[in-house]
PDB file of C-alpha atoms in Angstrom:
ATOM      1  CA  MET A  27     115.694 166.523 188.609  1.00 51.00           C
ATOM      2  CA  LEU A  28     114.533 168.982 185.947  1.00 62.00           C
ATOM      3  CA  GLN A  29     117.945 168.910 184.261  1.00 63.00           C
ATOM      4  CA  GLY A  30     117.280 165.344 183.117  1.00 69.00           C
ATOM      5  CA  SER A  31     113.983 166.431 181.569  1.00 76.00           C
ATOM      6  CA  TYR A  32     115.767 168.911 179.307  1.00 83.00           C
ATOM      7  CA  GLN A  33     118.031 166.223 177.856  1.00 83.00           C
ATOM      8  CA  SER A  34     115.269 163.602 177.684  1.00 90.00           C
ATOM      9  CA  VAL A  35     112.920 165.766 175.630  1.00 91.00           C
ATOM     10  CA  LEU A  36     115.750 166.463 173.188  1.00 85.00           C
ATOM     11  CA  GLU A  37     116.166 162.729 172.653  1.00 87.00           C
ATOM     12  CA  ALA A  38     112.471 161.939 172.078  1.00 91.00           C
ATOM     13  CA  LYS A  39     112.087 160.111 168.764  1.00 90.00           C
ATOM     14  CA  SER A  40     108.320 160.029 168.306  1.00 93.00           C
ATOM     15  CA  ARG A  41     105.145 161.928 169.073  1.00 94.00           C
ATOM     16  CA  ASP A  42     104.293 159.574 171.948  1.00 96.00           C
ATOM     17  CA  GLU A  43     107.776 159.868 173.471  1.00 96.00           C
ATOM     18  CA  PHE A  44     107.633 163.645 173.175  1.00 96.00           C
ATOM     19  CA  ARG A  45     104.201 163.777 174.803  1.00 96.00           C
ATOM     20  CA  GLY A  46     105.430 161.544 177.609  1.00 96.00           C
ATOM     21  CA  GLU A  47     108.450 163.746 178.288  1.00 96.00           C
ATOM     22  CA  VAL A  48     106.341 166.924 178.375  1.00 97.00           C
ATOM     23  CA  MET A  49     103.903 165.238 180.755  1.00 97.00           C
ATOM     24  CA  ARG A  50     106.735 164.112 183.018  1.00 96.00           C
ATOM     25  CA  PHE A  51     108.215 167.614 183.139  1.00 97.00           C
ATOM     26  CA  THR A  52     104.777 169.105 183.845  1.00 97.00           C
ATOM     27  CA  LYS A  53     104.301 166.862 186.881  1.00 96.00           C
ATOM     28  CA  GLN A  54     107.804 167.631 188.159  1.00 96.00           C
ATOM     29  CA  LEU A  55     107.060 171.352 187.873  1.00 96.00           C
ATOM     30  CA  GLY A  56     103.949 170.922 190.031  1.00 96.00           C
ATOM     31  CA  PHE A  57     101.188 171.080 187.407  1.00 98.00           C
ATOM     32  CA  GLU A  58      98.581 168.550 186.278  1.00 97.00           C
ATOM     33  CA  THR A  59      97.834 169.300 182.643  1.00 96.00           C
ATOM     34  CA  MET A  60      99.837 170.505 179.693  1.00 96.00           C
ATOM     35  CA  SER A  61      99.536 171.404 176.035  1.00 95.00           C
ATOM     36  CA  ALA A  62     102.339 171.726 173.485  1.00 96.00           C
ATOM     37  CA  VAL A  63     101.502 173.083 170.046  1.00 93.00           C
ATOM     38  CA  THR A  64     103.488 173.553 166.858  1.00 92.00           C
ATOM     39  CA  VAL A  65     102.199 176.128 164.385  1.00 88.00           C
ATOM     40  CA  VAL A  66     103.314 176.463 160.768  1.00 84.00           C
ATOM     41  CA  ASP A  67     102.106 179.520 158.848  1.00 83.00           C
ATOM     42  CA  HIS A  68     101.737 179.267 155.074  1.00 73.00           C
ATOM     43  CA  PRO A  69     101.837 182.218 152.645  1.00 69.00           C
ATOM     44  CA  ILE A  70      98.922 180.592 150.831  1.00 68.00           C
ATOM     45  CA  GLY A  71      96.453 178.351 152.590  1.00 69.00           C
ATOM     46  CA  GLU A  72      95.495 177.729 156.175  1.00 77.00           C
ATOM     47  CA  THR A  73      97.872 177.657 159.127  1.00 80.00           C
ATOM     48  CA  GLU A  74      98.699 174.136 160.352  1.00 83.00           C
ATOM     49  CA  PHE A  75      98.389 173.269 164.049  1.00 85.00           C
ATOM     50  CA  VAL A  76      99.679 170.052 165.617  1.00 87.00           C
ATOM     51  CA  ALA A  77      99.166 169.617 169.361  1.00 89.00           C
ATOM     52  CA  VAL A  78      99.763 167.125 172.140  1.00 93.00           C
ATOM     53  CA  ASN A  79      98.137 167.344 175.553  1.00 94.00           C
ATOM     54  CA  ASN A  80      96.893 165.285 178.467  1.00 94.00           C
ATOM     55  CA  ALA A  81      93.517 166.969 178.770  1.00 92.00           C
ATOM     56  CA  PRO A  82      90.579 165.011 180.189  1.00 90.00           C
ATOM     57  CA  ALA A  83      88.733 163.250 177.361  1.00 86.00           C
ATOM     58  CA  ALA A  84      85.616 165.371 177.878  1.00 83.00           C
ATOM     59  CA  PHE A  85      87.633 168.565 177.418  1.00 85.00           C
ATOM     60  CA  SER A  86      90.239 167.602 174.806  1.00 77.00           C
ATOM     61  CA  GLU A  87      88.007 168.399 171.830  1.00 73.00           C
ATOM     62  CA  THR A  88      87.476 171.936 173.135  1.00 72.00           C
ATOM     63  CA  LEU A  89      91.200 172.352 173.762  1.00 71.00           C
ATOM     64  CA  ASP A  90      92.094 171.255 170.210  1.00 68.00           C
ATOM     65  CA  ASP A  91      89.631 173.608 168.509  1.00 70.00           C
ATOM     66  CA  PRO A  92      91.516 176.427 166.716  1.00 67.00           C
ATOM     67  CA  GLU A  93      88.273 178.407 166.467  1.00 70.00           C
ATOM     68  CA  GLY A  94      88.077 178.567 170.250  1.00 73.00           C
ATOM     69  CA  TRP A  95      91.668 179.799 170.425  1.00 77.00           C
ATOM     70  CA  ARG A  96      90.608 183.106 168.895  1.00 82.00           C
ATOM     71  CA  LEU A  97      88.554 183.869 172.001  1.00 86.00           C
ATOM     72  CA  ASP A  98      91.136 182.719 174.519  1.00 93.00           C
ATOM     73  CA  PRO A  99      93.088 185.673 175.999  1.00 95.00           C
ATOM     74  CA  VAL A 100      96.023 183.446 177.003  1.00 96.00           C
ATOM     75  CA  LEU A 101      96.482 182.053 173.505  1.00 92.00           C
ATOM     76  CA  GLN A 102      95.992 185.473 171.934  1.00 93.00           C
ATOM     77  CA  HIS A 103      98.745 186.819 174.179  1.00 96.00           C
ATOM     78  CA  CYS A 104     101.076 184.016 173.088  1.00 94.00           C
ATOM     79  CA  LYS A 105     100.213 184.643 169.447  1.00 90.00           C
ATOM     80  CA  ARG A 106     101.544 188.182 169.690  1.00 90.00           C
ATOM     81  CA  HIS A 107     104.270 187.985 172.336  1.00 92.00           C
ATOM     82  CA  SER A 108     107.210 185.870 173.472  1.00 90.00           C
ATOM     83  CA  VAL A 109     106.897 187.031 177.078  1.00 95.00           C
ATOM     84  CA  PRO A 110     105.324 184.271 179.237  1.00 97.00           C
ATOM     85  CA  ILE A 111     101.875 184.895 180.671  1.00 98.00           C
ATOM     86  CA  ILE A 112     100.816 183.829 184.166  1.00 98.00           C
ATOM     87  CA  TRP A 113      97.049 183.533 184.033  1.00 98.00           C
ATOM     88  CA  ASP A 114      94.090 182.934 186.314  1.00 97.00           C
ATOM     89  CA  GLN A 115      90.392 183.794 186.470  1.00 97.00           C
ATOM     90  CA  SER A 116      91.077 187.545 186.360  1.00 97.00           C
ATOM     91  CA  THR A 117      92.808 187.155 182.972  1.00 98.00           C
ATOM     92  CA  TYR A 118      89.604 185.838 181.411  1.00 97.00           C
ATOM     93  CA  VAL A 119      87.310 188.245 183.281  1.00 97.00           C
ATOM     94  CA  SER A 120      89.357 191.217 182.036  1.00 97.00           C
ATOM     95  CA  ALA A 121      89.022 189.932 178.457  1.00 95.00           C
ATOM     96  CA  GLY A 122      85.266 189.450 178.757  1.00 95.00           C
ATOM     97  CA  GLN A 123      85.630 185.650 178.715  1.00 94.00           C
ATOM     98  CA  ALA A 124      84.552 184.782 182.257  1.00 96.00           C
ATOM     99  CA  GLY A 125      82.285 182.044 180.929  1.00 93.00           C
ATOM    100  CA  LYS A 126      85.180 180.411 179.110  1.00 93.00           C
ATOM    101  CA  TRP A 127      87.210 180.279 182.315  1.00 95.00           C
ATOM    102  CA  GLU A 128      84.292 178.776 184.243  1.00 95.00           C
ATOM    103  CA  ALA A 129      83.852 176.091 181.577  1.00 91.00           C
ATOM    104  CA  GLN A 130      87.502 175.033 181.677  1.00 93.00           C
ATOM    105  CA  ALA A 131      87.852 175.395 185.467  1.00 95.00           C
ATOM    106  CA  ARG A 132      85.543 172.392 185.865  1.00 93.00           C
ATOM    107  CA  PHE A 133      88.277 170.296 184.274  1.00 94.00           C
ATOM    108  CA  GLY A 134      91.105 171.663 186.427  1.00 94.00           C
ATOM    109  CA  TYR A 135      92.188 174.558 184.214  1.00 96.00           C
ATOM    110  CA  ARG A 136      92.039 177.320 186.828  1.00 97.00           C
ATOM    111  CA  THR A 137      95.507 178.866 186.561  1.00 98.00           C
ATOM    112  CA  GLY A 138      98.770 178.294 184.761  1.00 98.00           C
ATOM    113  CA  ILE A 139     101.742 179.550 182.786  1.00 98.00           C
ATOM    114  CA  CYS A 140     101.968 179.710 179.008  1.00 98.00           C
ATOM    115  CA  LEU A 141     104.583 180.936 176.553  1.00 97.00           C
ATOM    116  CA  ALA A 142     105.419 180.854 172.867  1.00 96.00           C
ATOM    117  CA  LEU A 143     108.620 180.797 170.846  1.00 94.00           C
ATOM    118  CA  HIS A 144     108.352 182.524 167.473  1.00 91.00           C
ATOM    119  CA  MET A 145     110.897 181.344 164.915  1.00 81.00           C
ATOM    120  CA  PRO A 146     111.751 182.283 161.330  1.00 74.00           C
ATOM    121  CA  GLU A 147     109.814 180.964 158.334  1.00 72.00           C
ATOM    122  CA  GLY A 148     106.455 181.220 160.104  1.00 82.00           C
ATOM    123  CA  ARG A 149     107.103 178.508 162.670  1.00 85.00           C
ATOM    124  CA  HIS A 150     105.946 178.772 166.255  1.00 91.00           C
ATOM    125  CA  PHE A 151     105.992 176.599 169.357  1.00 95.00           C
ATOM    126  CA  MET A 152     103.690 177.129 172.298  1.00 96.00           C
ATOM    127  CA  ILE A 153     103.647 175.318 175.630  1.00 97.00           C
ATOM    128  CA  GLY A 154     101.368 175.748 178.606  1.00 97.00           C
ATOM    129  CA  VAL A 155     101.071 174.062 182.002  1.00 98.00           C
ATOM    130  CA  ASP A 156      97.934 174.286 184.113  1.00 97.00           C
ATOM    131  CA  ARG A 157      96.551 173.260 187.477  1.00 97.00           C
ATOM    132  CA  ASP A 158      93.553 173.429 189.765  1.00 96.00           C
ATOM    133  CA  GLN A 159      95.222 175.121 192.741  1.00 96.00           C
ATOM    134  CA  ALA A 160      96.532 178.679 192.983  1.00 96.00           C
ATOM    135  CA  LEU A 161     100.148 179.400 192.145  1.00 96.00           C
ATOM    136  CA  PRO A 162     102.621 180.280 194.936  1.00 95.00           C
ATOM    137  CA  LYS A 163     102.453 183.851 196.227  1.00 93.00           C
ATOM    138  CA  ASP A 164     106.234 184.065 196.625  1.00 96.00           C
ATOM    139  CA  PRO A 165     107.535 186.032 193.581  1.00 95.00           C
ATOM    140  CA  ILE A 166     110.866 184.190 193.743  1.00 96.00           C
ATOM    141  CA  GLU A 167     109.083 180.845 193.437  1.00 96.00           C
ATOM    142  CA  ILE A 168     106.969 182.141 190.536  1.00 97.00           C
ATOM    143  CA  THR A 169     110.101 183.390 188.788  1.00 96.00           C
ATOM    144  CA  ARG A 170     111.676 179.956 189.176  1.00 96.00           C
ATOM    145  CA  LEU A 171     108.645 178.213 187.680  1.00 97.00           C
ATOM    146  CA  VAL A 172     108.616 180.553 184.677  1.00 97.00           C
ATOM    147  CA  ALA A 173     112.373 180.206 184.142  1.00 96.00           C
ATOM    148  CA  ASP A 174     112.173 176.396 184.288  1.00 96.00           C
ATOM    149  CA  LEU A 175     109.356 176.373 181.732  1.00 97.00           C
ATOM    150  CA  GLN A 176     111.233 178.751 179.431  1.00 95.00           C
ATOM    151  CA  LEU A 177     114.358 176.587 179.522  1.00 93.00           C
ATOM    152  CA  PHE A 178     112.345 173.458 178.872  1.00 95.00           C
ATOM    153  CA  ALA A 179     110.588 175.156 175.933  1.00 95.00           C
ATOM    154  CA  VAL A 180     113.932 175.983 174.302  1.00 90.00           C
ATOM    155  CA  HIS A 181     114.850 172.293 174.423  1.00 90.00           C
ATOM    156  CA  ALA A 182     111.398 171.024 173.480  1.00 94.00           C
ATOM    157  CA  GLN A 183     110.718 173.226 170.476  1.00 90.00           C
ATOM    158  CA  ASP A 184     113.261 171.592 168.196  1.00 83.00           C
ATOM    159  CA  THR A 185     111.973 168.110 169.040  1.00 90.00           C
ATOM    160  CA  ALA A 186     108.386 169.272 168.571  1.00 92.00           C
ATOM    161  CA  MET A 187     109.175 170.553 165.101  1.00 86.00           C
ATOM    162  CA  ARG A 188     110.926 167.286 164.285  1.00 86.00           C
ATOM    163  CA  VAL A 189     108.327 164.808 165.530  1.00 89.00           C
ATOM    164  CA  LEU A 190     105.050 166.737 165.185  1.00 87.00           C
ATOM    165  CA  VAL A 191     105.431 168.664 161.932  1.00 79.00           C
ATOM    166  CA  PRO A 192     104.768 166.538 158.803  1.00 69.00           C
ATOM    167  CA  GLN A 193     107.897 165.495 156.917  1.00 61.00           C
ATOM    168  CA  HIS A 194     107.085 167.514 153.801  1.00 58.00           C
ATOM    169  CA  LEU A 195     107.038 170.678 155.935  1.00 55.00           C
ATOM    170  CA  GLN A 196     110.395 169.998 157.594  1.00 56.00           C
ATOM    171  CA  PRO A 197     113.090 172.551 156.751  1.00 57.00           C
ATOM    172  CA  GLU A 198     116.078 171.376 154.768  1.00 62.00           C
ATOM    173  CA  ARG A 199     119.303 170.568 156.605  1.00 67.00           C
ATOM    174  CA  PRO A 200     121.221 173.869 156.594  1.00 81.00           C
ATOM    175  CA  ASN A 201     124.668 174.135 155.057  1.00 84.00           C
ATOM    176  CA  LEU A 202     126.905 175.880 157.605  1.00 87.00           C
ATOM    177  CA  THR A 203     130.430 176.961 156.747  1.00 90.00           C
ATOM    178  CA  PRO A 204     133.396 175.561 158.728  1.00 88.00           C
ATOM    179  CA  ARG A 205     133.824 178.957 160.405  1.00 91.00           C
ATOM    180  CA  GLU A 206     130.167 179.081 161.419  1.00 92.00           C
ATOM    181  CA  LEU A 207     130.387 175.562 162.845  1.00 89.00           C
ATOM    182  CA  ASP A 208     133.572 176.380 164.737  1.00 91.00           C
ATOM    183  CA  SER A 209     131.967 179.501 166.200  1.00 92.00           C
ATOM    184  CA  LEU A 210     128.978 177.464 167.364  1.00 91.00           C
ATOM    185  CA  ARG A 211     131.240 174.743 168.736  1.00 90.00           C
ATOM    186  CA  TRP A 212     133.160 177.213 170.921  1.00 93.00           C
ATOM    187  CA  THR A 213     129.887 178.893 171.910  1.00 91.00           C
ATOM    188  CA  MET A 214     128.690 175.476 173.071  1.00 89.00           C
ATOM    189  CA  GLU A 215     131.790 175.338 175.296  1.00 89.00           C
ATOM    190  CA  GLY A 216     130.631 178.535 176.999  1.00 90.00           C
ATOM    191  CA  LYS A 217     133.045 180.941 175.296  1.00 91.00           C
ATOM    192  CA  THR A 218     132.118 184.583 174.780  1.00 92.00           C
ATOM    193  CA  ALA A 219     132.320 186.214 171.350  1.00 90.00           C
ATOM    194  CA  TRP A 220     135.623 187.828 172.363  1.00 94.00           C
ATOM    195  CA  GLU A 221     137.034 184.452 173.453  1.00 93.00           C
ATOM    196  CA  VAL A 222     135.796 182.768 170.270  1.00 91.00           C
ATOM    197  CA  GLY A 223     137.506 185.448 168.213  1.00 91.00           C
ATOM    198  CA  SER A 224     140.771 185.023 170.116  1.00 92.00           C
ATOM    199  CA  ILE A 225     140.715 181.227 169.742  1.00 92.00           C
ATOM    200  CA  MET A 226     139.904 181.370 166.031  1.00 92.00           C
ATOM    201  CA  GLY A 227     142.241 184.287 165.303  1.00 92.00           C
ATOM    202  CA  ILE A 228     139.467 186.579 164.092  1.00 93.00           C
ATOM    203  CA  ALA A 229     137.903 189.825 165.303  1.00 93.00           C
ATOM    204  CA  GLU A 230     135.179 189.680 167.931  1.00 93.00           C
ATOM    205  CA  ARG A 231     132.788 191.303 165.451  1.00 93.00           C
ATOM    206  CA  THR A 232     133.550 188.571 162.913  1.00 93.00           C
ATOM    207  CA  ALA A 233     132.897 185.877 165.515  1.00 92.00           C
ATOM    208  CA  VAL A 234     129.518 187.475 166.282  1.00 93.00           C
ATOM    209  CA  LEU A 235     128.763 187.548 162.549  1.00 93.00           C
ATOM    210  CA  HIS A 236     129.532 183.832 162.158  1.00 93.00           C
ATOM    211  CA  VAL A 237     127.231 182.935 165.062  1.00 93.00           C
ATOM    212  CA  SER A 238     124.504 185.234 163.704  1.00 93.00           C
ATOM    213  CA  ASN A 239     124.752 183.632 160.265  1.00 92.00           C
ATOM    214  CA  ALA A 240     124.518 180.171 161.840  1.00 92.00           C
ATOM    215  CA  MET A 241     121.457 181.235 163.842  1.00 91.00           C
ATOM    216  CA  HIS A 242     119.771 182.516 160.673  1.00 90.00           C
ATOM    217  CA  LYS A 243     120.512 179.355 158.687  1.00 89.00           C
ATOM    218  CA  LEU A 244     119.263 177.165 161.536  1.00 87.00           C
ATOM    219  CA  GLY A 245     116.122 179.250 161.969  1.00 86.00           C
ATOM    220  CA  CYS A 246     116.837 180.115 165.609  1.00 88.00           C
ATOM    221  CA  ASN A 247     116.341 183.263 167.652  1.00 87.00           C
ATOM    222  CA  ASN A 248     119.417 182.966 169.848  1.00 89.00           C
ATOM    223  CA  LYS A 249     122.752 181.199 170.029  1.00 89.00           C
ATOM    224  CA  HIS A 250     121.618 178.683 172.630  1.00 87.00           C
ATOM    225  CA  GLN A 251     118.800 177.453 170.401  1.00 87.00           C
ATOM    226  CA  ALA A 252     121.255 177.330 167.495  1.00 89.00           C
ATOM    227  CA  VAL A 253     123.666 175.117 169.433  1.00 88.00           C
ATOM    228  CA  LEU A 254     120.878 172.748 170.473  1.00 84.00           C
ATOM    229  CA  LYS A 255     119.538 172.491 166.925  1.00 83.00           C
ATOM    230  CA  ALA A 256     123.011 171.939 165.464  1.00 84.00           C
ATOM    231  CA  LEU A 257     123.516 169.111 167.960  1.00 80.00           C
ATOM    232  CA  ARG A 258     120.152 167.573 167.066  1.00 71.00           C
ATOM    233  CA  LEU A 259     120.916 167.737 163.331  1.00 73.00           C
ATOM    234  CA  GLY A 260     124.307 166.136 163.872  1.00 72.00           C
ATOM    235  CA  LEU A 261     126.201 169.252 162.746  1.00 82.00           C
ATOM    236  CA  LEU A 262     128.002 169.401 166.105  1.00 81.00           C
ATOM    237  CA  ARG A 263     129.295 166.520 168.206  1.00 67.00           C
TER     238      ARG A 263
END
């Protein structure tokens, strides 16, 4: 069931479609509320935030306030780390923000999972899912929830940057060499660097270099993100 959500969020063509797909995934994962945020840092000027969520109307203004984010231990964790955070009341109490947790708990924000993807050129994507009831105690079940959210985030971040970030801030379409495209294409087929090198008649180290160059040009942190972005941009078929 979740597999379809990964493909659907990739195909979202507007802000409303993207929000709908994130909401649908959130419900399938067993959570009630969500927030997905794109962040673009500028060398000069203020950082730009664009968010979608399904927060209750009475709470949405608080959730969208960047000033409040500076006091939120979950968001501060995501600002500095790529490791997901599983949070609850103790997270806020430990940070001296018990009152903040109590204020949001009234709206169903009692516990959740949040993570951020930090990309080149000062671009970031953060996604969090929340609910009123405690998370499962089974560590295997918790691991599954986190893994599902991480995989969804990898798919969602490219769409978020495409449909949420203003057009004038969109990165230019990268110019990949034929070798870089071929390396990505075989990577998409599940081939290892050694197999890619054998197929293309090049050294394994050279195959790794081509994939690394493609990742850098596409502004991605790993080869899986690079493949997804190349597909979205029409560089791969």
